[in-house]
Short mmCIF file of C-alpha atoms and ligand atoms in Angstrom, two decimals:
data_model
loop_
_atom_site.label_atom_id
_atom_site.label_comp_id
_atom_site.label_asym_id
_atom_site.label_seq_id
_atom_site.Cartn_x
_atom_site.Cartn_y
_atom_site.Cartn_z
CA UNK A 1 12.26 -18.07 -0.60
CA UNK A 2 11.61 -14.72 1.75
CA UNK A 3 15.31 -13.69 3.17
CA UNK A 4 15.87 -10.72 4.56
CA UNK A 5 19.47 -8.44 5.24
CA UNK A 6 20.53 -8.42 8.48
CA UNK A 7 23.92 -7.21 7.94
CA UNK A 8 25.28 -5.15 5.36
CA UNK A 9 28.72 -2.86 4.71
CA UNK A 10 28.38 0.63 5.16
CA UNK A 11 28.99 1.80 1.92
CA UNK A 12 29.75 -0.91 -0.59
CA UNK A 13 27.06 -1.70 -3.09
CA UNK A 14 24.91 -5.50 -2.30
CA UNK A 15 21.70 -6.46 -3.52
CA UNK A 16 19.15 -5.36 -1.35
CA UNK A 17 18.94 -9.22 -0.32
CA UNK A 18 20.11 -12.21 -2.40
CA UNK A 19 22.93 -12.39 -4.71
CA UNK A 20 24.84 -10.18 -6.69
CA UNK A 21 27.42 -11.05 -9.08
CA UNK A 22 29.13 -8.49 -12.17
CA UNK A 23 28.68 -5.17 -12.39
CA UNK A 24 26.42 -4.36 -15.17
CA UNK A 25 25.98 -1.29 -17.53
CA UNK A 26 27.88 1.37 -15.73
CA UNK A 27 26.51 4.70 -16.40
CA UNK A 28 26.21 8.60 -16.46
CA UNK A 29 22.57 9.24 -17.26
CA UNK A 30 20.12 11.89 -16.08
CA UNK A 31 22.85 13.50 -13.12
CA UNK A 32 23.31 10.32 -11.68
CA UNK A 33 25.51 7.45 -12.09
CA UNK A 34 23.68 4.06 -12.24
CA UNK A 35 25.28 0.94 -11.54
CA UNK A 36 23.34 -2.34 -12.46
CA UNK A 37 24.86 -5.69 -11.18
CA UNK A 38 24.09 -10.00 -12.15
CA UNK A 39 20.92 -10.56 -9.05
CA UNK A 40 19.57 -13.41 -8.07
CA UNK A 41 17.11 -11.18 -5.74
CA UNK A 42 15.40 -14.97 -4.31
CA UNK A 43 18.05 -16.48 -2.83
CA UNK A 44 22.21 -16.14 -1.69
CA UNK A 45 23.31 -18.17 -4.14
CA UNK A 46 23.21 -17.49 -8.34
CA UNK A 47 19.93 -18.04 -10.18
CA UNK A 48 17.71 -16.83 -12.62
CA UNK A 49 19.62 -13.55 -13.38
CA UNK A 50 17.98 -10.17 -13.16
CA UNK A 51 19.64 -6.92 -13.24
CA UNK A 52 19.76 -5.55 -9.82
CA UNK A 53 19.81 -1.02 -10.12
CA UNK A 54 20.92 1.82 -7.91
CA UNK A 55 22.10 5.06 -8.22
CA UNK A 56 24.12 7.72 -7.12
CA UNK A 57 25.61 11.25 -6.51
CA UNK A 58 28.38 10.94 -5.16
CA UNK A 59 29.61 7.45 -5.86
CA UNK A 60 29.31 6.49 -2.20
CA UNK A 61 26.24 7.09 -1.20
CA UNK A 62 24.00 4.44 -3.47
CA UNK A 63 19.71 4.07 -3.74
CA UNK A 64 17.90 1.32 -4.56
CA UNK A 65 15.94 1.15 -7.60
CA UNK A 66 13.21 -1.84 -8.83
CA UNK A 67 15.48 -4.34 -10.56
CA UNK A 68 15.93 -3.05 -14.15
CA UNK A 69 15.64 -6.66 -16.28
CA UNK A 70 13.95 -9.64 -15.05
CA UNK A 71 14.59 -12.70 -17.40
CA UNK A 72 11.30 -14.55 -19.00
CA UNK A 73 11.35 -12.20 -22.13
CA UNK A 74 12.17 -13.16 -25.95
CA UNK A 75 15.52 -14.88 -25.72
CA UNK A 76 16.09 -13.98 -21.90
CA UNK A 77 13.65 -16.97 -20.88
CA UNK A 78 16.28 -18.04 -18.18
CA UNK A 79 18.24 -14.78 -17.44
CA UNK A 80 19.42 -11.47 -18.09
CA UNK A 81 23.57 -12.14 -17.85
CA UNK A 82 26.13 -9.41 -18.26
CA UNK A 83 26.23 -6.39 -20.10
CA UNK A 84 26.77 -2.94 -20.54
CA UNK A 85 24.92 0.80 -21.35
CA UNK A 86 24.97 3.60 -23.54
CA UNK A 87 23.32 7.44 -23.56
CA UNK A 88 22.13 7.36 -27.17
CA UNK A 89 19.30 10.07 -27.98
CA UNK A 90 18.12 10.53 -24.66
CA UNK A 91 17.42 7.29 -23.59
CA UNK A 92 19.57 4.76 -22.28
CA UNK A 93 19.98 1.90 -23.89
CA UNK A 94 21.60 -2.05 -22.67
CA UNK A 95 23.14 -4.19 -24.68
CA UNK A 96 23.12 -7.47 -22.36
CA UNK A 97 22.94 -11.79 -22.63
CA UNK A 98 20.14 -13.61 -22.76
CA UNK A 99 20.17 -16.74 -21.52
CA UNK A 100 18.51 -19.61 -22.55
CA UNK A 101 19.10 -22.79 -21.24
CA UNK A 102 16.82 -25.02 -23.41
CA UNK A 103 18.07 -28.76 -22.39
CA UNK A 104 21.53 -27.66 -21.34
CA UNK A 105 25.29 -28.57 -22.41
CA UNK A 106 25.35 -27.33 -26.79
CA UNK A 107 21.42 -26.35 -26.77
CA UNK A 108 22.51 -23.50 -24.21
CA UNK A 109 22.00 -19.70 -26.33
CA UNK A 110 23.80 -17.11 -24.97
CA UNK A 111 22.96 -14.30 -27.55
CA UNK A 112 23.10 -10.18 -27.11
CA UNK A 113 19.38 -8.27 -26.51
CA UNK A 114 18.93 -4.99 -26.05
CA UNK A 115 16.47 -3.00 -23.76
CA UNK A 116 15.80 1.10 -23.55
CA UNK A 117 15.07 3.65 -21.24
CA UNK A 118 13.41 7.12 -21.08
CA UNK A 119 13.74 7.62 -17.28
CA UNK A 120 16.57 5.36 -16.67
CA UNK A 121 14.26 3.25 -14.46
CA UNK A 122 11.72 0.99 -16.48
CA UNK A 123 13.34 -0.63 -19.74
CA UNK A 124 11.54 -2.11 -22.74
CA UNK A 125 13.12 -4.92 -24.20
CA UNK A 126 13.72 -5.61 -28.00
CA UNK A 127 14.65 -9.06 -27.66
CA UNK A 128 17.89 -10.43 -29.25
CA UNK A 129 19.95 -8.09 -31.83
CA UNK A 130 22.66 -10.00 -31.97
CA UNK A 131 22.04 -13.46 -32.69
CA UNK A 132 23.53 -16.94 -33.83
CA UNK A 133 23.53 -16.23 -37.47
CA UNK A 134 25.89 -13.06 -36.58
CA UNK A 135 28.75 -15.28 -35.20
CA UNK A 136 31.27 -16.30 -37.45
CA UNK A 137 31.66 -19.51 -38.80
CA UNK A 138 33.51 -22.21 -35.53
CA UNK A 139 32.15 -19.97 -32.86
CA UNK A 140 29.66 -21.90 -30.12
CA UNK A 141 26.44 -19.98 -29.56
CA UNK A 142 26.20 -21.64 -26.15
CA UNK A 143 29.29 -19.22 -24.79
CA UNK A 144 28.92 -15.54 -26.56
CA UNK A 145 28.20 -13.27 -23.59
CA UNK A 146 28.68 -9.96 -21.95
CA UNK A 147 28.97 -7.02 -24.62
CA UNK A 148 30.72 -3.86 -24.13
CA UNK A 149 29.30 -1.21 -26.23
CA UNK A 150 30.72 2.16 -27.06
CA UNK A 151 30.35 5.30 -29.35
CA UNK A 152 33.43 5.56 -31.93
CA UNK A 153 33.62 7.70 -35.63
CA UNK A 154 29.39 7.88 -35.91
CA UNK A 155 29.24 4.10 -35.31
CA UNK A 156 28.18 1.88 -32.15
CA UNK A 157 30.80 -0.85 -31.58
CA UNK A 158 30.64 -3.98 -29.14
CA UNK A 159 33.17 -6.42 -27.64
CA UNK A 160 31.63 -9.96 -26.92
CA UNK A 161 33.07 -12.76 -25.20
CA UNK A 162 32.94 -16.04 -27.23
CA UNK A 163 34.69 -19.88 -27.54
CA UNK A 164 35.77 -21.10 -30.69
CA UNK A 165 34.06 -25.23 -31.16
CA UNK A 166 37.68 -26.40 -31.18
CA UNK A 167 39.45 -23.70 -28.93
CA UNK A 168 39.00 -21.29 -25.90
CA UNK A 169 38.42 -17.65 -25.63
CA UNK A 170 38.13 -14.67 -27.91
CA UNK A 171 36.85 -11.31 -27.79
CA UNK A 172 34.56 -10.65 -30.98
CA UNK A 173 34.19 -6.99 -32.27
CA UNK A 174 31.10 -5.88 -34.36
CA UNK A 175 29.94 -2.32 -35.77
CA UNK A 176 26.49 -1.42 -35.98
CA UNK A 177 24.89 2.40 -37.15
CA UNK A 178 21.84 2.32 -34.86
CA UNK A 179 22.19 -0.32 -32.25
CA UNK A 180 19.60 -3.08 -33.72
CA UNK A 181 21.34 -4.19 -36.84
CA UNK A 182 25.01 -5.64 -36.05
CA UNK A 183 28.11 -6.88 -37.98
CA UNK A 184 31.26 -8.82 -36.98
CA UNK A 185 34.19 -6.86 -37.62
CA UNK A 186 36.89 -9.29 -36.14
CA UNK A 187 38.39 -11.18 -33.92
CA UNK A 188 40.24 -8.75 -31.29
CA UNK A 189 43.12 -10.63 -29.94
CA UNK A 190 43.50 -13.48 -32.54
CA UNK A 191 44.10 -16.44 -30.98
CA UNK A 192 43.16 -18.32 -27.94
CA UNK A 193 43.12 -17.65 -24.34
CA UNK A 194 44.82 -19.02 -21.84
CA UNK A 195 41.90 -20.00 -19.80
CA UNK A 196 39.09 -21.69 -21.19
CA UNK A 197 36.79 -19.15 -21.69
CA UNK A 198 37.02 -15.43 -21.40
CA UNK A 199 34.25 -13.01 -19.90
CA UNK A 200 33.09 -9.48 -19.25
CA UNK A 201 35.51 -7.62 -21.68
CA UNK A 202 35.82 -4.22 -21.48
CA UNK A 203 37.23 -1.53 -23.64
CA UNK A 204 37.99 2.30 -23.48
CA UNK A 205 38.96 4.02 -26.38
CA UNK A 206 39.46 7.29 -24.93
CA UNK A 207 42.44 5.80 -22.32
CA UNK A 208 43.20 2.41 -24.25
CA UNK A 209 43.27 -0.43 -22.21
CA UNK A 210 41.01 -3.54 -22.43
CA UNK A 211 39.69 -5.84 -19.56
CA UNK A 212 38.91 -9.14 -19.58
CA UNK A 213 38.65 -11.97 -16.90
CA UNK A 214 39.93 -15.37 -17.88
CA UNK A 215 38.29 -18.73 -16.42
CA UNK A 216 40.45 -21.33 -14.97
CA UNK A 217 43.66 -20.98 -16.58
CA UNK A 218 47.84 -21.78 -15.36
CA UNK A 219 49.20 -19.87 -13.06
CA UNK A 220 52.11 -18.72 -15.64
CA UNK A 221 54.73 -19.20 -13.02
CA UNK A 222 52.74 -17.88 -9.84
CA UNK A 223 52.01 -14.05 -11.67
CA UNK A 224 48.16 -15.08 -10.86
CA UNK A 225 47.08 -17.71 -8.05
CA UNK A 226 43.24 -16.83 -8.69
CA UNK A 227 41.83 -19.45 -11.19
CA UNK A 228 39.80 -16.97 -12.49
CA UNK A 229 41.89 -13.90 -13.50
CA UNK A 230 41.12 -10.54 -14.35
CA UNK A 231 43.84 -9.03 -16.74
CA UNK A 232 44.23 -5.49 -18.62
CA UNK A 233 45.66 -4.85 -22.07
CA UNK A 234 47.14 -1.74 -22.89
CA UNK A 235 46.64 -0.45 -26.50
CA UNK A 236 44.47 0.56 -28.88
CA UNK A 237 41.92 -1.61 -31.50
CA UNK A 238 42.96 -0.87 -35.23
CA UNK A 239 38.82 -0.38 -36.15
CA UNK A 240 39.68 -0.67 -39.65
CA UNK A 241 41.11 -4.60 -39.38
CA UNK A 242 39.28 -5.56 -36.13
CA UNK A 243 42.40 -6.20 -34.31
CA UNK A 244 43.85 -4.84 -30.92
CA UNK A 245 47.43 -3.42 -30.74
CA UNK A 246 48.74 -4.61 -27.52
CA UNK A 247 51.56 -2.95 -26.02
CA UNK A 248 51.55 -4.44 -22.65
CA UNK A 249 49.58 -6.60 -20.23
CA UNK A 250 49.44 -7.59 -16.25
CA UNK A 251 46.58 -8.47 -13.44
CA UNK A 252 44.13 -6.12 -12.57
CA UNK A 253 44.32 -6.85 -9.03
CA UNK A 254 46.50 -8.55 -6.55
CA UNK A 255 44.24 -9.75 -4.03
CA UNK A 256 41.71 -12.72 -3.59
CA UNK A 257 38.76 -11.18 -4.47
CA UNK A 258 37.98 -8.96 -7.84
CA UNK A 259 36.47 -10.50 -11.14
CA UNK A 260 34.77 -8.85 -13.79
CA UNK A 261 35.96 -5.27 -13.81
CA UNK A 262 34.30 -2.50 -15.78
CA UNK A 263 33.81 0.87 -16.45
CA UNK A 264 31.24 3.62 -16.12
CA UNK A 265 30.87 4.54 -20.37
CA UNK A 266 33.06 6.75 -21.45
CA UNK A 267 34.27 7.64 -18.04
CA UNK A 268 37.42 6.34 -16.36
CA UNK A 269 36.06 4.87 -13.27
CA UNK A 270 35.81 1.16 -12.60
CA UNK A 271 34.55 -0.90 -10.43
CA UNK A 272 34.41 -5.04 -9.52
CA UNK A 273 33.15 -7.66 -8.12
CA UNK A 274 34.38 -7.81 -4.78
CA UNK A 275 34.09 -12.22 -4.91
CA UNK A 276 35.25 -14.93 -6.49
CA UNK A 277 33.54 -18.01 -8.47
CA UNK A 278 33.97 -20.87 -6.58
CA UNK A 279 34.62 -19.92 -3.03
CA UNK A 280 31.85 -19.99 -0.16
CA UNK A 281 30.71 -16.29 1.15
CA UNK A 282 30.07 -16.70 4.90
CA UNK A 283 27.84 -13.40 4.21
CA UNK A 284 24.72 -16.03 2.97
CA UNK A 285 24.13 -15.88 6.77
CA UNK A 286 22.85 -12.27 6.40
CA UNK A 287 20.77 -12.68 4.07
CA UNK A 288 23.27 -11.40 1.03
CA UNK A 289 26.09 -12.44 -1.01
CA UNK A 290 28.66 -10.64 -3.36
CA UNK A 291 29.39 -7.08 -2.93
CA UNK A 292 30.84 -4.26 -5.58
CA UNK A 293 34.42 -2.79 -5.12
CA UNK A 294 34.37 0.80 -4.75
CA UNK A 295 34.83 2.85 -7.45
CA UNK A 296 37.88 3.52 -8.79
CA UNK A 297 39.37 6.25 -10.69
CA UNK A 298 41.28 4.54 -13.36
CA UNK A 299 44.24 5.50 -16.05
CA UNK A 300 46.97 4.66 -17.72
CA UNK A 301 50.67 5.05 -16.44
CA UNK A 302 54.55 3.33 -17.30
CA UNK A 303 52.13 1.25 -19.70
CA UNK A 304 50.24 -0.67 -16.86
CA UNK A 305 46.80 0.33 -15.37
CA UNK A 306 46.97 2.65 -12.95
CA UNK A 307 43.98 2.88 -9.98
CA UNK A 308 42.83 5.12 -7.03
CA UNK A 309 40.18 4.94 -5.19
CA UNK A 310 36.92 7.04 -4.64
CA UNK A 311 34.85 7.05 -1.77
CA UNK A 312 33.30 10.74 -0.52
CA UNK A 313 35.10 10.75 3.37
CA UNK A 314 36.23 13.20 5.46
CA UNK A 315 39.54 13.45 7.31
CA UNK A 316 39.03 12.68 11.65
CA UNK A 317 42.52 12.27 12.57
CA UNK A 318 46.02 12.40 11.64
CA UNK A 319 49.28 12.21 13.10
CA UNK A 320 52.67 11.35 12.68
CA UNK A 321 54.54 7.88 13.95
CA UNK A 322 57.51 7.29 15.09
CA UNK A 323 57.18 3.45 15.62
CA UNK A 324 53.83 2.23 16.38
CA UNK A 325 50.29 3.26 16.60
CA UNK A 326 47.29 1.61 17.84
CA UNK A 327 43.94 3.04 16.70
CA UNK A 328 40.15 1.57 16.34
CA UNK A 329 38.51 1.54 12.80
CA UNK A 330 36.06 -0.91 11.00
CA UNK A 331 35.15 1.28 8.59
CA UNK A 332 37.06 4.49 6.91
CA UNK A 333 39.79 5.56 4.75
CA UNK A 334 43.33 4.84 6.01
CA UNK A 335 46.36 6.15 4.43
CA UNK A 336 50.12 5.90 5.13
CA UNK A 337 52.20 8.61 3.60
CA UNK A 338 55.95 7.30 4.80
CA UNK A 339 59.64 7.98 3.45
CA UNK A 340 61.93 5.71 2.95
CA UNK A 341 60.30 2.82 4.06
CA UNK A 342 61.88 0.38 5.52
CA UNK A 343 59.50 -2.04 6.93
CA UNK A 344 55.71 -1.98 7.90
CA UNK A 345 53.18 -4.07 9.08
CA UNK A 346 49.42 -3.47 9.53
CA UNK A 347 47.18 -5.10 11.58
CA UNK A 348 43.87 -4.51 11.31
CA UNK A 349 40.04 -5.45 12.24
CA UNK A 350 41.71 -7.14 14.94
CA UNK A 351 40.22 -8.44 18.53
CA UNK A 352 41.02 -11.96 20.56
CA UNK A 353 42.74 -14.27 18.04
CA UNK A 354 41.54 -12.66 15.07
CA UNK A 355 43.54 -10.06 12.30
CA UNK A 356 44.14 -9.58 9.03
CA UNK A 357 48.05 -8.44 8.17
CA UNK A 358 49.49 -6.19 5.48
CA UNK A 359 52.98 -6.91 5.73
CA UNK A 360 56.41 -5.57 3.81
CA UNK A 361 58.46 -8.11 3.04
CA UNK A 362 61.33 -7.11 0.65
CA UNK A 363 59.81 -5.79 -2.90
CA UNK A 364 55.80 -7.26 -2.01
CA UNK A 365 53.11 -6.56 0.00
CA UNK A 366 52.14 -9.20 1.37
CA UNK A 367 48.28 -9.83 2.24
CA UNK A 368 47.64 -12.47 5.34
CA UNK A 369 43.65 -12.95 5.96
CA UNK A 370 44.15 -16.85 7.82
CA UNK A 371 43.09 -15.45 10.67
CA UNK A 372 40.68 -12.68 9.29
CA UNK A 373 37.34 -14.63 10.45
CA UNK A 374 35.43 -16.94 9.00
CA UNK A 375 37.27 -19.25 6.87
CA UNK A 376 37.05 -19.07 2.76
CA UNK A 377 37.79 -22.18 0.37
CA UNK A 378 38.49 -22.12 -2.98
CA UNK A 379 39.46 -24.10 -5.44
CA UNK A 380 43.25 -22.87 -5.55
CA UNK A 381 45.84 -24.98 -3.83
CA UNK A 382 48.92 -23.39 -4.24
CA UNK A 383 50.55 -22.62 -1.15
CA UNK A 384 50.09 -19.31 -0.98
CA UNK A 385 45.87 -19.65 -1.16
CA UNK A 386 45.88 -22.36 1.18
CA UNK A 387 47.91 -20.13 3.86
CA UNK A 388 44.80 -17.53 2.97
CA UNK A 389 48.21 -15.04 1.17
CA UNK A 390 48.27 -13.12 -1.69
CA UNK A 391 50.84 -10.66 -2.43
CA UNK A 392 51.23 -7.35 -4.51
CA UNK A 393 54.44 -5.65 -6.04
CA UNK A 394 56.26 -2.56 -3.77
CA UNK A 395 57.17 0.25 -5.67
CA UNK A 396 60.00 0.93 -3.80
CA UNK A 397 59.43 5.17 -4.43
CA UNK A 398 61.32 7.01 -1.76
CA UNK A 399 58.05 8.63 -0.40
CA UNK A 400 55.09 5.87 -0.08
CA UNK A 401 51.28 6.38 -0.01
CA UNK A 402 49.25 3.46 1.27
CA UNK A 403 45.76 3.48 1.20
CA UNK A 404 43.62 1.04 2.86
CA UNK A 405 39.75 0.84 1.85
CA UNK A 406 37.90 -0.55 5.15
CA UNK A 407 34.19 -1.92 5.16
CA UNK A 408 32.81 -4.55 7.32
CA UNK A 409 33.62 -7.43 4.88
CA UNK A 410 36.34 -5.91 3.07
CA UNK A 411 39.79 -4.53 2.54
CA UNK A 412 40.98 -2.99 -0.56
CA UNK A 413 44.65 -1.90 -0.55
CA UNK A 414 46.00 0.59 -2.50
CA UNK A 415 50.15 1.77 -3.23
CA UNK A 416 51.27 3.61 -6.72
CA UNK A 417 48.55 2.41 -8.45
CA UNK A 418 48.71 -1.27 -7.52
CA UNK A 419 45.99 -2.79 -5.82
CA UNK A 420 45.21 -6.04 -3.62
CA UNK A 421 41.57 -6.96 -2.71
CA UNK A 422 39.83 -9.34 -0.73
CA UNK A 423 36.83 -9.87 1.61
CA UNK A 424 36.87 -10.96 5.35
CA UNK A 425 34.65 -11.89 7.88
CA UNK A 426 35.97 -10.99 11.34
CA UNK A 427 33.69 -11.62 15.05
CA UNK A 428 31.91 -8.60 16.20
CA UNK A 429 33.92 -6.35 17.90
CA UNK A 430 37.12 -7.24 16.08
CA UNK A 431 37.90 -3.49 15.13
CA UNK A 432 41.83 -2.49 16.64
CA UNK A 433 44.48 -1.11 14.27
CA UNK A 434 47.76 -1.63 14.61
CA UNK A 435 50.66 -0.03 12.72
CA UNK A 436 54.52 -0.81 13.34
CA UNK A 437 56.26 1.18 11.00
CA UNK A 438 59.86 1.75 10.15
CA UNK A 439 60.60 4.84 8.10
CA UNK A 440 62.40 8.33 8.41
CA UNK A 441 58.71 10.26 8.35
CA UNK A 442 55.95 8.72 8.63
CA UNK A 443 52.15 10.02 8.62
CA UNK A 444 48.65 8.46 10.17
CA UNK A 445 45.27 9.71 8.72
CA UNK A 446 41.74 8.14 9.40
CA UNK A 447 39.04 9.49 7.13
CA UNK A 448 35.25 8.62 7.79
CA UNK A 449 33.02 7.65 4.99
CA UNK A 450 31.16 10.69 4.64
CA UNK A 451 27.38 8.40 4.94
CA UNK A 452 23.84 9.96 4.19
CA UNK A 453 21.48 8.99 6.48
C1 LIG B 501 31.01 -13.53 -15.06
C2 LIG B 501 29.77 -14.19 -15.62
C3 LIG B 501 29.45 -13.63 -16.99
C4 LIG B 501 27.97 -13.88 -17.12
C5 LIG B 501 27.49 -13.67 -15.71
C6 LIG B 501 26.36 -14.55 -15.31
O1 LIG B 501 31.10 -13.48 -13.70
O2 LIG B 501 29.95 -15.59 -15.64
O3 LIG B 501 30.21 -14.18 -18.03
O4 LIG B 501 27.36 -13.01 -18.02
O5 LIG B 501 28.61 -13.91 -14.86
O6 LIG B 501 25.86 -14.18 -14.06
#
């Protein structure tokens, strides 16, 4: 099917047309970071996955590149799925799933290739290193998916997703001394997850957290609304008994709209998909679908994980309010320094009956996108999703920083660390901002995203 873009954010990654899911194999190679994504390239919705490639600078500014895997190879007959890259002797090398769907349901493989690089541009595969006879004994070849690899004491080590036959989902650990030849170390967390399969793990050593998105799974008590969660774990993996030493746990994101989360190797920046499985994305209509947070510079603080955002802008206006502001904006950097805050609302991409509205309300922030555009269903129908709401903890700090991440289909809101995404879809011309603001100081700034042409 021939589709074409005719509408795209300014500055968050897409596929050139066509679908995009995870982000893939995160990277410093060569002087540029490259960020491969899940692309069906032939149509809006998922497919036949290839791994979709662009680079950049300045982590703003991103270039296409030919799609870096294509499935049809040795144990990626049906797709390429998720997965993750390392610098090893000059090349680059990814460790990713190939799929093969053979006649569905149990006779599904989902087994780990690998594929390397000399210009960081075309790959070679090597076809599947980590295969059925490496998973331990109750494991189902039909889930094991989306390895994290990294460098630790002279070895190579990877995190896999996988479902025990009578259970849910675990995150597998195996050690290998030159990337071909793999062995199971253990089973990371040791017992089942909550939802009933986990994906996209992710693991630094260097900061010690671990990542990992959860598929439909209890709300535990309203801490997660999204059926499909994305959680961190702070700690550190004990290499010698294949076990992770968790200290503490929570969401990685507040909002509607981040899943799969990873970082660049060996660098603490991470980035998401800015979607959600099993919604609609009005976008199809341009000729695209899924998008990439921006990047964000992540760490760990008061044992949770701790995230700001980058994006290369420059400051075109500040000033102080004393009540209210109005200002127009679709796309740019917001921020909100204020002290003692005492209440706040934000209205923005806003024009005739449409708005979206960041709102204090006691200890939350609280998201409202009902009126943001074009509606979004999911699958969640708890209040809260149904009323299009999602809400993120206040830290309550004596001097605030807000920081709002604008793009024509998205808003990602940042305060201490905390953050709450989602996408909208507001009418043309829907681009007013409104600030009411209750505080004894309180600053305005509007930074442009700083855009090559
Ligand atoms: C997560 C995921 C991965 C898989 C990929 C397929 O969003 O389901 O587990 O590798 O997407 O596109």
């Amino acid at each position: 099917m021939a589709i074409t873009k005719t509408k795209a954010p300014a500055f968050h990654i897409t596929g050139e047309v066509g679908w995009i899911n995870d982000p893939n194999g995160l990277i410093y190679y060569n002087g540029q970071y490259h960020a491969f994504f899940q692309h069906h390239p032939y149509d809006t919705k998922w497919g036949p996955m290839h791994w979709g490639h662009v680079v950049s600078e300045d982590l703003t500014n991103w270039k296409y590149l030919p799609n870096a895997l294509t499935p049809g190879g040795d144990g990626d007959k049906n797709g390429c799925f998720s997965g993750s890259a390392i610098v090893y002797d000059g090349r680059l090398w990814l460790l990713y799933t190939g799929f093969t769907e053979n006649q569905g349901g149990d006779s599904i493989r989902q087994l780990q290739c690998l594929a390397e690089s000399s210009d960081g541009i075309t790959f070679k595969k090597h076809g599947i290193v980590i295969g059925e006879d490496d998973l331990p004994e109750g494991y189902s070849p039909s889930d094991f998916r989306d390895p994290k690899v990294w460098r630790h004491g002279g070895l190579f080590w990877c995190i896999v997703a996988a479902r025990k036959l009578d259970g849910r989902g675990r995150i597998l650990l195996y050690k290998s001394a030159d990337l071909f030849k793999w062995e199971f170390v253990g089973d990371l967390l040791g017992k089942d997850s909550a939802g009933i399969m986990i994906e996209c793990p992710d693991y630094s050593e260097e900061d010690g957290y671990l990542l990992f998105c959860e598929q439909f799974q209890p709300s535990e008590n309203g801490l997660h609304l999204n059926v499909h969660t994305c959680r961190f774990a702070i700690g550190k993996i004990d290499y010698s008994r294949g076990v992770f030493k968790e200290e503490s746990r929570g969401i990685v994101d507040y909002g509607f709209d981040v899943y799969a989360p990873q970082t660049f190797a060996g660098k603490p920046v991470m980035m998401g998909w800015l979607n959600m499985w099993d919604r609609n994305i009005p976008s199809e209509k341009y000729g695209f679908a899924g998008m990439l947070t921006v990047p964000r510079a992540v760490s760990v603080r008061d044992g949770r994980l701790y995230q700001e955002p980058i994006v290369n802008s420059t400051e075109v206006y500040k000033t102080e309010v004393s009540e209210r502001l109005e200002d127009r904006v679709k796309v740019g950097v917001i921020t909100v320094v204020a002290t003692s805050l005492e209440a706040l609302t934000l209205k923005l991409r806003s024009g005739g009956d449409s708005f979206t509205s960041l709102t204090l309300c006691g200890n939350e922030w609280v998201l409202d996108r009902s009126k943001s555009g074009e509606a979004i269903v999911g699958v969640e129908k708890d209040e809260d999703s149904l009323k299009g709401i999602r809400r993120m903890p206040f830290s309550g700090k004596s001097a605030v920083t807000l920081t709002v991440v604008m793009d024509e289909f998205s808003v990602e809101i940042f305060e201490d660390g905390n953050s709450l995404t989602s996408t909208i879809y507001p009418p043309e011309g829907a681009d007013s901002l409104e600030l009411t603001v209750k505080a004894e100081g309180c600053v305005y700034r509007r930074a442009d995203v700083t855009l090559k042409a």
